[in-house]
């Protein structure tokens, strides 16, 4: 999979990424990233909150893949809602990753995770944090900037008040959970939507309806799930520790017909696995 999208600043970004959430030990992150890059992935997604930026950076350096060919994404902690903390966090991520620049850095959430269910949307705090990202972007420390888990109100706050508009909004999206209004709003404003948890933490692998459609195309459920997101022009962030699965997940040279896309879109969501409950977005 060498195809790319083009961000609103002209930067090209691979259409599929490799995720490292819940790979909390740096050595495991190092090996996972190294293997993924050697398998063919060119986008690696991490976050300060994952606690594995050091390992991710090591995996990048040990992969044998030229740095210029790798697109690195990390995230500012959701708790940082002022300029000073955000600016310091950017420097720390650069140091922990051991990189001269980060390809994309995004605000992890519009609200701190422990206040996610409260009314305050931290509009002013997000503007302060965004200012730190803008400055790092203009200094060349970050090649693109964006957000994650931002709803329309949060996006509009930035669009109406900042100098540099977001290039990405990374959200929870997969078969059975497609926030179509938010996707449309983002895309209408030329903001690329990245989709995390494309396999719904594995719950979809036991869904017979999805399996039947996957069998129709002679593909795995994970391949179907990723192709489905690509047909909405989303960028899925996939995660696997199995080399065979890593390889198959970037073999997506088929197309789902409109009838099956609609059937998948109409599916109801299911309960997420317990390891995801630390992030309240999965409790909606």
PDB file of C-alpha atoms in Angstrom:
ATOM      1  CA  UNK A   1       0.000   0.000   0.000  1.00  0.00           C
ATOM      2  CA  UNK A   2       1.875   3.032  -1.298  1.00  0.00           C
ATOM      3  CA  UNK A   3      -1.142   5.245  -2.006  1.00  0.00           C
ATOM      4  CA  UNK A   4      -1.383   8.593  -0.244  1.00  0.00           C
ATOM      5  CA  UNK A   5      -3.817  11.359   0.610  1.00  0.00           C
ATOM      6  CA  UNK A   6      -2.780  15.009   0.373  1.00  0.00           C
ATOM      7  CA  UNK A   7      -3.314  17.196   3.423  1.00  0.00           C
ATOM      8  CA  UNK A   8      -4.571  20.769   3.099  1.00  0.00           C
ATOM      9  CA  UNK A   9      -0.986  22.060   3.364  1.00  0.00           C
ATOM     10  CA  UNK A  10       0.176  19.907   0.439  1.00  0.00           C
ATOM     11  CA  UNK A  11       1.906  17.226   2.538  1.00  0.00           C
ATOM     12  CA  UNK A  12       1.310  13.648   1.360  1.00  0.00           C
ATOM     13  CA  UNK A  13       0.298  11.073   3.975  1.00  0.00           C
ATOM     14  CA  UNK A  14       0.041   7.265   3.567  1.00  0.00           C
ATOM     15  CA  UNK A  15      -3.535   5.970   3.298  1.00  0.00           C
ATOM     16  CA  UNK A  16      -3.090   3.341   6.034  1.00  0.00           C
ATOM     17  CA  UNK A  17      -1.286   3.629   9.347  1.00  0.00           C
ATOM     18  CA  UNK A  18       0.106   1.263  11.974  1.00  0.00           C
ATOM     19  CA  UNK A  19      -1.176   1.911  15.505  1.00  0.00           C
ATOM     20  CA  UNK A  20       0.666   1.372  18.782  1.00  0.00           C
ATOM     21  CA  UNK A  21      -2.027   1.957  21.408  1.00  0.00           C
ATOM     22  CA  UNK A  22      -1.844  -0.535  24.314  1.00  0.00           C
ATOM     23  CA  UNK A  23       1.749  -1.438  23.426  1.00  0.00           C
ATOM     24  CA  UNK A  24       2.938   0.109  26.667  1.00  0.00           C
ATOM     25  CA  UNK A  25       6.416  -1.392  26.973  1.00  0.00           C
ATOM     26  CA  UNK A  26       9.063   0.390  24.932  1.00  0.00           C
ATOM     27  CA  UNK A  27      10.811  -2.800  23.842  1.00  0.00           C
ATOM     28  CA  UNK A  28       7.557  -4.271  22.523  1.00  0.00           C
ATOM     29  CA  UNK A  29       6.774  -1.007  20.756  1.00  0.00           C
ATOM     30  CA  UNK A  30      10.255  -1.001  19.234  1.00  0.00           C
ATOM     31  CA  UNK A  31       9.829  -4.488  17.816  1.00  0.00           C
ATOM     32  CA  UNK A  32       6.256  -3.905  16.616  1.00  0.00           C
ATOM     33  CA  UNK A  33       7.169  -0.702  14.784  1.00  0.00           C
ATOM     34  CA  UNK A  34      10.324  -2.212  13.308  1.00  0.00           C
ATOM     35  CA  UNK A  35       8.347  -5.203  11.996  1.00  0.00           C
ATOM     36  CA  UNK A  36       5.497  -3.067  10.666  1.00  0.00           C
ATOM     37  CA  UNK A  37       7.873  -0.823   8.726  1.00  0.00           C
ATOM     38  CA  UNK A  38       9.762  -3.792   7.321  1.00  0.00           C
ATOM     39  CA  UNK A  39       6.414  -5.300   6.312  1.00  0.00           C
ATOM     40  CA  UNK A  40       5.497  -2.237   4.278  1.00  0.00           C
ATOM     41  CA  UNK A  41       3.724   0.241   6.551  1.00  0.00           C
ATOM     42  CA  UNK A  42       4.916   3.825   6.224  1.00  0.00           C
ATOM     43  CA  UNK A  43       2.751   5.612   8.805  1.00  0.00           C
ATOM     44  CA  UNK A  44       3.249   4.969  12.530  1.00  0.00           C
ATOM     45  CA  UNK A  45       0.797   6.346  15.094  1.00  0.00           C
ATOM     46  CA  UNK A  46       1.648   6.866  18.759  1.00  0.00           C
ATOM     47  CA  UNK A  47       0.902   9.355  21.569  1.00  0.00           C
ATOM     48  CA  UNK A  48       2.470  10.804  24.688  1.00  0.00           C
ATOM     49  CA  UNK A  49      -0.264   9.078  26.683  1.00  0.00           C
ATOM     50  CA  UNK A  50       0.681   5.645  25.300  1.00  0.00           C
ATOM     51  CA  UNK A  51       4.023   5.815  27.105  1.00  0.00           C
ATOM     52  CA  UNK A  52       5.895   4.223  24.204  1.00  0.00           C
ATOM     53  CA  UNK A  53       7.373   7.104  22.186  1.00  0.00           C
ATOM     54  CA  UNK A  54      10.923   6.036  23.094  1.00  0.00           C
ATOM     55  CA  UNK A  55      10.317   2.528  21.770  1.00  0.00           C
ATOM     56  CA  UNK A  56       8.553   3.802  18.666  1.00  0.00           C
ATOM     57  CA  UNK A  57      11.548   5.997  17.850  1.00  0.00           C
ATOM     58  CA  UNK A  58      13.931   3.085  18.345  1.00  0.00           C
ATOM     59  CA  UNK A  59      11.851   0.911  16.034  1.00  0.00           C
ATOM     60  CA  UNK A  60      11.957   3.594  13.353  1.00  0.00           C
ATOM     61  CA  UNK A  61      15.747   3.850  13.561  1.00  0.00           C
ATOM     62  CA  UNK A  62      16.243   0.067  13.541  1.00  0.00           C
ATOM     63  CA  UNK A  63      13.829  -0.636  10.689  1.00  0.00           C
ATOM     64  CA  UNK A  64      16.287   0.113   7.915  1.00  0.00           C
ATOM     65  CA  UNK A  65      13.668   2.308   6.232  1.00  0.00           C
ATOM     66  CA  UNK A  66      14.819   5.809   5.352  1.00  0.00           C
ATOM     67  CA  UNK A  67      13.349   8.384   7.741  1.00  0.00           C
ATOM     68  CA  UNK A  68      12.075  10.464   4.821  1.00  0.00           C
ATOM     69  CA  UNK A  69       9.805   7.570   3.839  1.00  0.00           C
ATOM     70  CA  UNK A  70       8.180   7.265   7.293  1.00  0.00           C
ATOM     71  CA  UNK A  71       5.249   9.389   8.464  1.00  0.00           C
ATOM     72  CA  UNK A  72       5.238   9.680  12.273  1.00  0.00           C
ATOM     73  CA  UNK A  73       2.100  10.741  14.154  1.00  0.00           C
ATOM     74  CA  UNK A  74       1.981  11.542  17.859  1.00  0.00           C
ATOM     75  CA  UNK A  75      -0.469  13.302  20.148  1.00  0.00           C
ATOM     76  CA  UNK A  76      -0.397  15.962  22.843  1.00  0.00           C
ATOM     77  CA  UNK A  77      -1.868  14.749  26.124  1.00  0.00           C
ATOM     78  CA  UNK A  78      -5.558  15.555  26.495  1.00  0.00           C
ATOM     79  CA  UNK A  79      -4.830  17.202  29.854  1.00  0.00           C
ATOM     80  CA  UNK A  80      -2.619  19.937  28.383  1.00  0.00           C
ATOM     81  CA  UNK A  81      -4.860  22.950  27.810  1.00  0.00           C
ATOM     82  CA  UNK A  82      -2.435  25.844  27.963  1.00  0.00           C
ATOM     83  CA  UNK A  83       0.397  27.134  25.827  1.00  0.00           C
ATOM     84  CA  UNK A  84       3.235  26.482  28.279  1.00  0.00           C
ATOM     85  CA  UNK A  85       2.416  22.805  28.867  1.00  0.00           C
ATOM     86  CA  UNK A  86       1.794  22.189  25.180  1.00  0.00           C
ATOM     87  CA  UNK A  87       5.082  23.779  24.093  1.00  0.00           C
ATOM     88  CA  UNK A  88       7.000  21.696  26.632  1.00  0.00           C
ATOM     89  CA  UNK A  89       5.174  18.535  25.561  1.00  0.00           C
ATOM     90  CA  UNK A  90       6.122  19.065  21.915  1.00  0.00           C
ATOM     91  CA  UNK A  91       9.790  19.262  22.866  1.00  0.00           C
ATOM     92  CA  UNK A  92       9.482  16.161  25.055  1.00  0.00           C
ATOM     93  CA  UNK A  93       7.934  14.129  22.247  1.00  0.00           C
ATOM     94  CA  UNK A  94      10.712  15.154  19.879  1.00  0.00           C
ATOM     95  CA  UNK A  95      13.263  14.119  22.503  1.00  0.00           C
ATOM     96  CA  UNK A  96      11.569  10.828  23.415  1.00  0.00           C
ATOM     97  CA  UNK A  97      11.097   9.846  19.783  1.00  0.00           C
ATOM     98  CA  UNK A  98      14.669  10.878  19.029  1.00  0.00           C
ATOM     99  CA  UNK A  99      13.584  12.645  15.854  1.00  0.00           C
ATOM    100  CA  UNK A 100      14.486  15.995  14.327  1.00  0.00           C
ATOM    101  CA  UNK A 101      10.863  16.525  13.313  1.00  0.00           C
ATOM    102  CA  UNK A 102       7.422  14.976  13.745  1.00  0.00           C
ATOM    103  CA  UNK A 103       5.307  14.526  10.626  1.00  0.00           C
ATOM    104  CA  UNK A 104       1.965  15.103  12.366  1.00  0.00           C
ATOM    105  CA  UNK A 105       1.127  16.096  15.933  1.00  0.00           C
ATOM    106  CA  UNK A 106      -2.451  16.282  17.120  1.00  0.00           C
ATOM    107  CA  UNK A 107      -4.361  17.262  20.259  1.00  0.00           C
ATOM    108  CA  UNK A 108      -5.466  13.943  21.740  1.00  0.00           C
ATOM    109  CA  UNK A 109      -8.882  15.144  22.903  1.00  0.00           C
ATOM    110  CA  UNK A 110     -10.795  18.429  23.183  1.00  0.00           C
ATOM    111  CA  UNK A 111     -11.268  17.679  26.892  1.00  0.00           C
ATOM    112  CA  UNK A 112      -9.083  16.047  29.533  1.00  0.00           C
ATOM    113  CA  UNK A 113     -10.060  12.373  29.702  1.00  0.00           C
ATOM    114  CA  UNK A 114     -11.173  12.587  33.341  1.00  0.00           C
ATOM    115  CA  UNK A 115     -13.499  15.481  32.435  1.00  0.00           C
ATOM    116  CA  UNK A 116     -14.697  14.109  29.114  1.00  0.00           C
ATOM    117  CA  UNK A 117     -18.335  13.837  30.225  1.00  0.00           C
ATOM    118  CA  UNK A 118     -18.484  17.391  31.589  1.00  0.00           C
ATOM    119  CA  UNK A 119     -19.999  20.335  29.697  1.00  0.00           C
ATOM    120  CA  UNK A 120     -16.873  22.508  29.496  1.00  0.00           C
ATOM    121  CA  UNK A 121     -15.393  22.053  26.006  1.00  0.00           C
ATOM    122  CA  UNK A 122     -12.121  23.852  26.887  1.00  0.00           C
ATOM    123  CA  UNK A 123     -12.439  26.121  23.858  1.00  0.00           C
ATOM    124  CA  UNK A 124      -9.949  28.688  25.179  1.00  0.00           C
ATOM    125  CA  UNK A 125      -7.519  25.998  26.323  1.00  0.00           C
ATOM    126  CA  UNK A 126      -7.565  24.328  22.931  1.00  0.00           C
ATOM    127  CA  UNK A 127      -6.747  27.656  21.276  1.00  0.00           C
ATOM    128  CA  UNK A 128      -3.731  28.049  23.585  1.00  0.00           C
ATOM    129  CA  UNK A 129      -2.572  24.524  22.844  1.00  0.00           C
ATOM    130  CA  UNK A 130      -3.088  25.109  19.139  1.00  0.00           C
ATOM    131  CA  UNK A 131      -0.879  28.201  19.273  1.00  0.00           C
ATOM    132  CA  UNK A 132       1.997  26.029  20.522  1.00  0.00           C
ATOM    133  CA  UNK A 133       1.410  23.586  17.659  1.00  0.00           C
ATOM    134  CA  UNK A 134       1.307  26.433  15.136  1.00  0.00           C
ATOM    135  CA  UNK A 135       4.638  27.795  16.381  1.00  0.00           C
ATOM    136  CA  UNK A 136       6.283  24.359  16.206  1.00  0.00           C
ATOM    137  CA  UNK A 137       4.831  23.909  12.714  1.00  0.00           C
ATOM    138  CA  UNK A 138       6.192  27.245  11.533  1.00  0.00           C
ATOM    139  CA  UNK A 139       9.591  26.377  13.038  1.00  0.00           C
ATOM    140  CA  UNK A 140       9.674  23.123  11.032  1.00  0.00           C
ATOM    141  CA  UNK A 141       9.580  20.884  14.099  1.00  0.00           C
ATOM    142  CA  UNK A 142       6.209  19.496  12.965  1.00  0.00           C
ATOM    143  CA  UNK A 143       5.205  19.048   9.320  1.00  0.00           C
ATOM    144  CA  UNK A 144       1.427  18.945   9.913  1.00  0.00           C
ATOM    145  CA  UNK A 145      -0.916  19.626  12.843  1.00  0.00           C
ATOM    146  CA  UNK A 146      -4.355  18.354  13.725  1.00  0.00           C
ATOM    147  CA  UNK A 147      -6.743  17.087  16.368  1.00  0.00           C
ATOM    148  CA  UNK A 148      -8.384  13.922  17.646  1.00  0.00           C
ATOM    149  CA  UNK A 149     -11.859  13.218  19.006  1.00  0.00           C
ATOM    150  CA  UNK A 150     -12.979  16.754  18.111  1.00  0.00           C
ATOM    151  CA  UNK A 151     -16.692  17.244  17.488  1.00  0.00           C
ATOM    152  CA  UNK A 152     -18.088  19.920  15.155  1.00  0.00           C
ATOM    153  CA  UNK A 153     -18.196  22.583  17.888  1.00  0.00           C
ATOM    154  CA  UNK A 154     -14.565  21.933  18.760  1.00  0.00           C
ATOM    155  CA  UNK A 155     -13.493  22.090  15.121  1.00  0.00           C
ATOM    156  CA  UNK A 156     -15.467  25.275  14.512  1.00  0.00           C
ATOM    157  CA  UNK A 157     -13.701  26.911  17.465  1.00  0.00           C
ATOM    158  CA  UNK A 158     -10.386  26.377  15.699  1.00  0.00           C
ATOM    159  CA  UNK A 159     -11.617  27.173  12.198  1.00  0.00           C
ATOM    160  CA  UNK A 160     -13.020  30.509  13.392  1.00  0.00           C
ATOM    161  CA  UNK A 161     -10.082  31.602  15.513  1.00  0.00           C
ATOM    162  CA  UNK A 162      -6.726  30.227  14.386  1.00  0.00           C
ATOM    163  CA  UNK A 163      -4.178  31.130  11.737  1.00  0.00           C
ATOM    164  CA  UNK A 164      -3.471  27.585  10.505  1.00  0.00           C
ATOM    165  CA  UNK A 165      -6.489  25.296  10.108  1.00  0.00           C
ATOM    166  CA  UNK A 166      -6.360  21.664  11.279  1.00  0.00           C
ATOM    167  CA  UNK A 167      -5.143  19.178   8.696  1.00  0.00           C
ATOM    168  CA  UNK A 168      -6.447  16.022  10.389  1.00  0.00           C
ATOM    169  CA  UNK A 169      -9.197  14.910  12.770  1.00  0.00           C
ATOM    170  CA  UNK A 170      -8.576  11.418  14.145  1.00  0.00           C
ATOM    171  CA  UNK A 171     -11.804   9.829  15.405  1.00  0.00           C
ATOM    172  CA  UNK A 172     -13.363   6.517  16.386  1.00  0.00           C
ATOM    173  CA  UNK A 173     -14.861   5.125  13.163  1.00  0.00           C
ATOM    174  CA  UNK A 174     -15.471   1.602  11.919  1.00  0.00           C
ATOM    175  CA  UNK A 175     -18.162  -0.707  10.586  1.00  0.00           C
ATOM    176  CA  UNK A 176     -21.056  -0.325  13.001  1.00  0.00           C
ATOM    177  CA  UNK A 177     -19.949   3.101  14.203  1.00  0.00           C
ATOM    178  CA  UNK A 178     -19.725   5.769  11.514  1.00  0.00           C
ATOM    179  CA  UNK A 179     -20.274   9.361  12.729  1.00  0.00           C
ATOM    180  CA  UNK A 180     -21.239  10.463   9.222  1.00  0.00           C
ATOM    181  CA  UNK A 181     -22.185  14.065  10.102  1.00  0.00           C
ATOM    182  CA  UNK A 182     -18.809  14.682  11.762  1.00  0.00           C
ATOM    183  CA  UNK A 183     -16.979  13.008   8.880  1.00  0.00           C
ATOM    184  CA  UNK A 184     -18.808  15.202   6.362  1.00  0.00           C
ATOM    185  CA  UNK A 185     -18.166  18.389   8.351  1.00  0.00           C
ATOM    186  CA  UNK A 186     -14.454  17.574   8.571  1.00  0.00           C
ATOM    187  CA  UNK A 187     -14.147  16.696   4.911  1.00  0.00           C
ATOM    188  CA  UNK A 188     -16.181  19.734   3.809  1.00  0.00           C
ATOM    189  CA  UNK A 189     -13.554  21.831   5.594  1.00  0.00           C
ATOM    190  CA  UNK A 190     -10.700  19.965   3.876  1.00  0.00           C
ATOM    191  CA  UNK A 191      -9.711  18.154   7.087  1.00  0.00           C
ATOM    192  CA  UNK A 192      -8.607  14.561   6.537  1.00  0.00           C
ATOM    193  CA  UNK A 193     -10.361  12.070   8.830  1.00  0.00           C
ATOM    194  CA  UNK A 194      -8.249   9.321  10.353  1.00  0.00           C
ATOM    195  CA  UNK A 195     -10.129   6.325  11.776  1.00  0.00           C
ATOM    196  CA  UNK A 196      -8.794   4.635  14.896  1.00  0.00           C
ATOM    197  CA  UNK A 197      -9.977   1.244  16.190  1.00  0.00           C
ATOM    198  CA  UNK A 198     -10.983   0.106  12.665  1.00  0.00           C
ATOM    199  CA  UNK A 199     -11.623  -3.422  13.976  1.00  0.00           C
ATOM    200  CA  UNK A 200     -13.659  -2.268  17.022  1.00  0.00           C
ATOM    201  CA  UNK A 201     -11.099  -3.961  19.303  1.00  0.00           C
ATOM    202  CA  UNK A 202     -11.734  -7.273  17.582  1.00  0.00           C
ATOM    203  CA  UNK A 203     -15.438  -7.488  18.358  1.00  0.00           C
ATOM    204  CA  UNK A 204     -16.352  -7.507  14.667  1.00  0.00           C
ATOM    205  CA  UNK A 205     -14.373 -10.700  14.052  1.00  0.00           C
ATOM    206  CA  UNK A 206     -17.200 -12.750  15.549  1.00  0.00           C
ATOM    207  CA  UNK A 207     -19.929 -10.997  13.550  1.00  0.00           C
ATOM    208  CA  UNK A 208     -21.448 -13.423  11.044  1.00  0.00           C
ATOM    209  CA  UNK A 209     -22.975 -10.727   8.843  1.00  0.00           C
ATOM    210  CA  UNK A 210     -19.592  -9.072   8.348  1.00  0.00           C
ATOM    211  CA  UNK A 211     -17.958 -12.454   7.736  1.00  0.00           C
ATOM    212  CA  UNK A 212     -20.482 -13.291   5.038  1.00  0.00           C
ATOM    213  CA  UNK A 213     -19.682 -10.084   3.165  1.00  0.00           C
ATOM    214  CA  UNK A 214     -15.929 -10.617   3.602  1.00  0.00           C
ATOM    215  CA  UNK A 215     -16.255 -14.148   2.212  1.00  0.00           C
ATOM    216  CA  UNK A 216     -18.027 -12.744  -0.841  1.00  0.00           C
ATOM    217  CA  UNK A 217     -14.845 -10.842  -1.730  1.00  0.00           C
ATOM    218  CA  UNK A 218     -12.506 -13.656  -0.593  1.00  0.00           C
ATOM    219  CA  UNK A 219     -10.877 -11.377   1.968  1.00  0.00           C
ATOM    220  CA  UNK A 220     -10.475 -11.354   5.744  1.00  0.00           C
ATOM    221  CA  UNK A 221     -12.762  -9.349   8.009  1.00  0.00           C
ATOM    222  CA  UNK A 222      -9.888  -6.976   8.771  1.00  0.00           C
ATOM    223  CA  UNK A 223      -9.264  -6.388   5.070  1.00  0.00           C
ATOM    224  CA  UNK A 224     -12.975  -5.696   4.562  1.00  0.00           C
ATOM    225  CA  UNK A 225     -13.000  -3.275   7.510  1.00  0.00           C
ATOM    226  CA  UNK A 226     -10.041  -1.304   6.167  1.00  0.00           C
ATOM    227  CA  UNK A 227     -11.323  -1.216   2.584  1.00  0.00           C
ATOM    228  CA  UNK A 228     -14.693   0.000   3.893  1.00  0.00           C
ATOM    229  CA  UNK A 229     -13.065   3.002   5.589  1.00  0.00           C
ATOM    230  CA  UNK A 230     -10.964   3.818   2.542  1.00  0.00           C
ATOM    231  CA  UNK A 231     -14.127   4.002   0.443  1.00  0.00           C
ATOM    232  CA  UNK A 232     -15.271   6.860   2.703  1.00  0.00           C
ATOM    233  CA  UNK A 233     -11.866   8.512   2.093  1.00  0.00           C
ATOM    234  CA  UNK A 234     -10.824   7.872   5.687  1.00  0.00           C
ATOM    235  CA  UNK A 235      -7.328   6.896   6.800  1.00  0.00           C
ATOM    236  CA  UNK A 236      -7.514   3.799   9.038  1.00  0.00           C
ATOM    237  CA  UNK A 237      -4.995   3.189  11.829  1.00  0.00           C
ATOM    238  CA  UNK A 238      -4.608  -0.586  12.037  1.00  0.00           C
ATOM    239  CA  UNK A 239      -2.852  -2.571  14.746  1.00  0.00           C
ATOM    240  CA  UNK A 240      -1.637  -6.162  14.713  1.00  0.00           C
ATOM    241  CA  UNK A 241       1.197  -8.114  16.294  1.00  0.00           C
ATOM    242  CA  UNK A 242       0.936 -10.894  13.709  1.00  0.00           C
ATOM    243  CA  UNK A 243       3.225 -10.514  10.676  1.00  0.00           C
ATOM    244  CA  UNK A 244       0.807 -12.350   8.384  1.00  0.00           C
ATOM    245  CA  UNK A 245      -2.033 -10.069   9.462  1.00  0.00           C
ATOM    246  CA  UNK A 246       0.190  -6.995   9.054  1.00  0.00           C
ATOM    247  CA  UNK A 247       0.943  -8.062   5.490  1.00  0.00           C
ATOM    248  CA  UNK A 248      -2.647  -8.915   4.551  1.00  0.00           C
ATOM    249  CA  UNK A 249      -3.977  -5.678   6.008  1.00  0.00           C
ATOM    250  CA  UNK A 250      -2.204  -3.635   3.344  1.00  0.00           C
ATOM    251  CA  UNK A 251      -3.403  -5.849   0.480  1.00  0.00           C
ATOM    252  CA  UNK A 252      -6.605  -4.022  -0.325  1.00  0.00           C
ATOM    253  CA  UNK A 253      -6.842  -4.127  -4.114  1.00  0.00           C
ATOM    254  CA  UNK A 254     -10.587  -4.809  -4.220  1.00  0.00           C
ATOM    255  CA  UNK A 255     -13.696  -2.659  -3.953  1.00  0.00           C
ATOM    256  CA  UNK A 256     -16.874  -3.184  -1.925  1.00  0.00           C
ATOM    257  CA  UNK A 257     -20.013  -2.600  -3.973  1.00  0.00           C
ATOM    258  CA  UNK A 258     -22.512   0.067  -2.952  1.00  0.00           C
ATOM    259  CA  UNK A 259     -25.086  -2.426  -1.652  1.00  0.00           C
ATOM    260  CA  UNK A 260     -22.591  -4.027   0.707  1.00  0.00           C
ATOM    261  CA  UNK A 261     -21.229  -0.659   1.831  1.00  0.00           C
ATOM    262  CA  UNK A 262     -24.759   0.340   2.792  1.00  0.00           C
ATOM    263  CA  UNK A 263     -25.376  -2.971   4.576  1.00  0.00           C
ATOM    264  CA  UNK A 264     -22.179  -2.494   6.602  1.00  0.00           C
ATOM    265  CA  UNK A 265     -23.092   1.112   7.374  1.00  0.00           C
ATOM    266  CA  UNK A 266     -26.511   0.010   8.656  1.00  0.00           C
ATOM    267  CA  UNK A 267     -25.041  -2.450  11.151  1.00  0.00           C
ATOM    268  CA  UNK A 268     -25.494  -1.533  14.793  1.00  0.00           C
ATOM    269  CA  UNK A 269     -22.474  -1.007  16.985  1.00  0.00           C
ATOM    270  CA  UNK A 270     -21.515  -3.496  19.688  1.00  0.00           C
ATOM    271  CA  UNK A 271     -19.969  -3.367  23.121  1.00  0.00           C
ATOM    272  CA  UNK A 272     -16.271  -2.570  23.153  1.00  0.00           C
ATOM    273  CA  UNK A 273     -13.800  -4.816  24.939  1.00  0.00           C
ATOM    274  CA  UNK A 274     -12.818  -3.937  28.487  1.00  0.00           C
ATOM    275  CA  UNK A 275      -9.265  -2.816  27.669  1.00  0.00           C
ATOM    276  CA  UNK A 276     -10.660   0.209  25.849  1.00  0.00           C
ATOM    277  CA  UNK A 277     -12.670   1.576  28.765  1.00  0.00           C
ATOM    278  CA  UNK A 278      -9.822   3.798  29.975  1.00  0.00           C
ATOM    279  CA  UNK A 279     -10.851   6.198  27.181  1.00  0.00           C
ATOM    280  CA  UNK A 280     -14.426   7.473  27.739  1.00  0.00           C
ATOM    281  CA  UNK A 281     -15.073   7.844  24.004  1.00  0.00           C
ATOM    282  CA  UNK A 282     -15.769   4.087  24.036  1.00  0.00           C
ATOM    283  CA  UNK A 283     -18.490   4.487  26.656  1.00  0.00           C
ATOM    284  CA  UNK A 284     -20.844   6.525  24.488  1.00  0.00           C
TER     285      UNK A 284
END
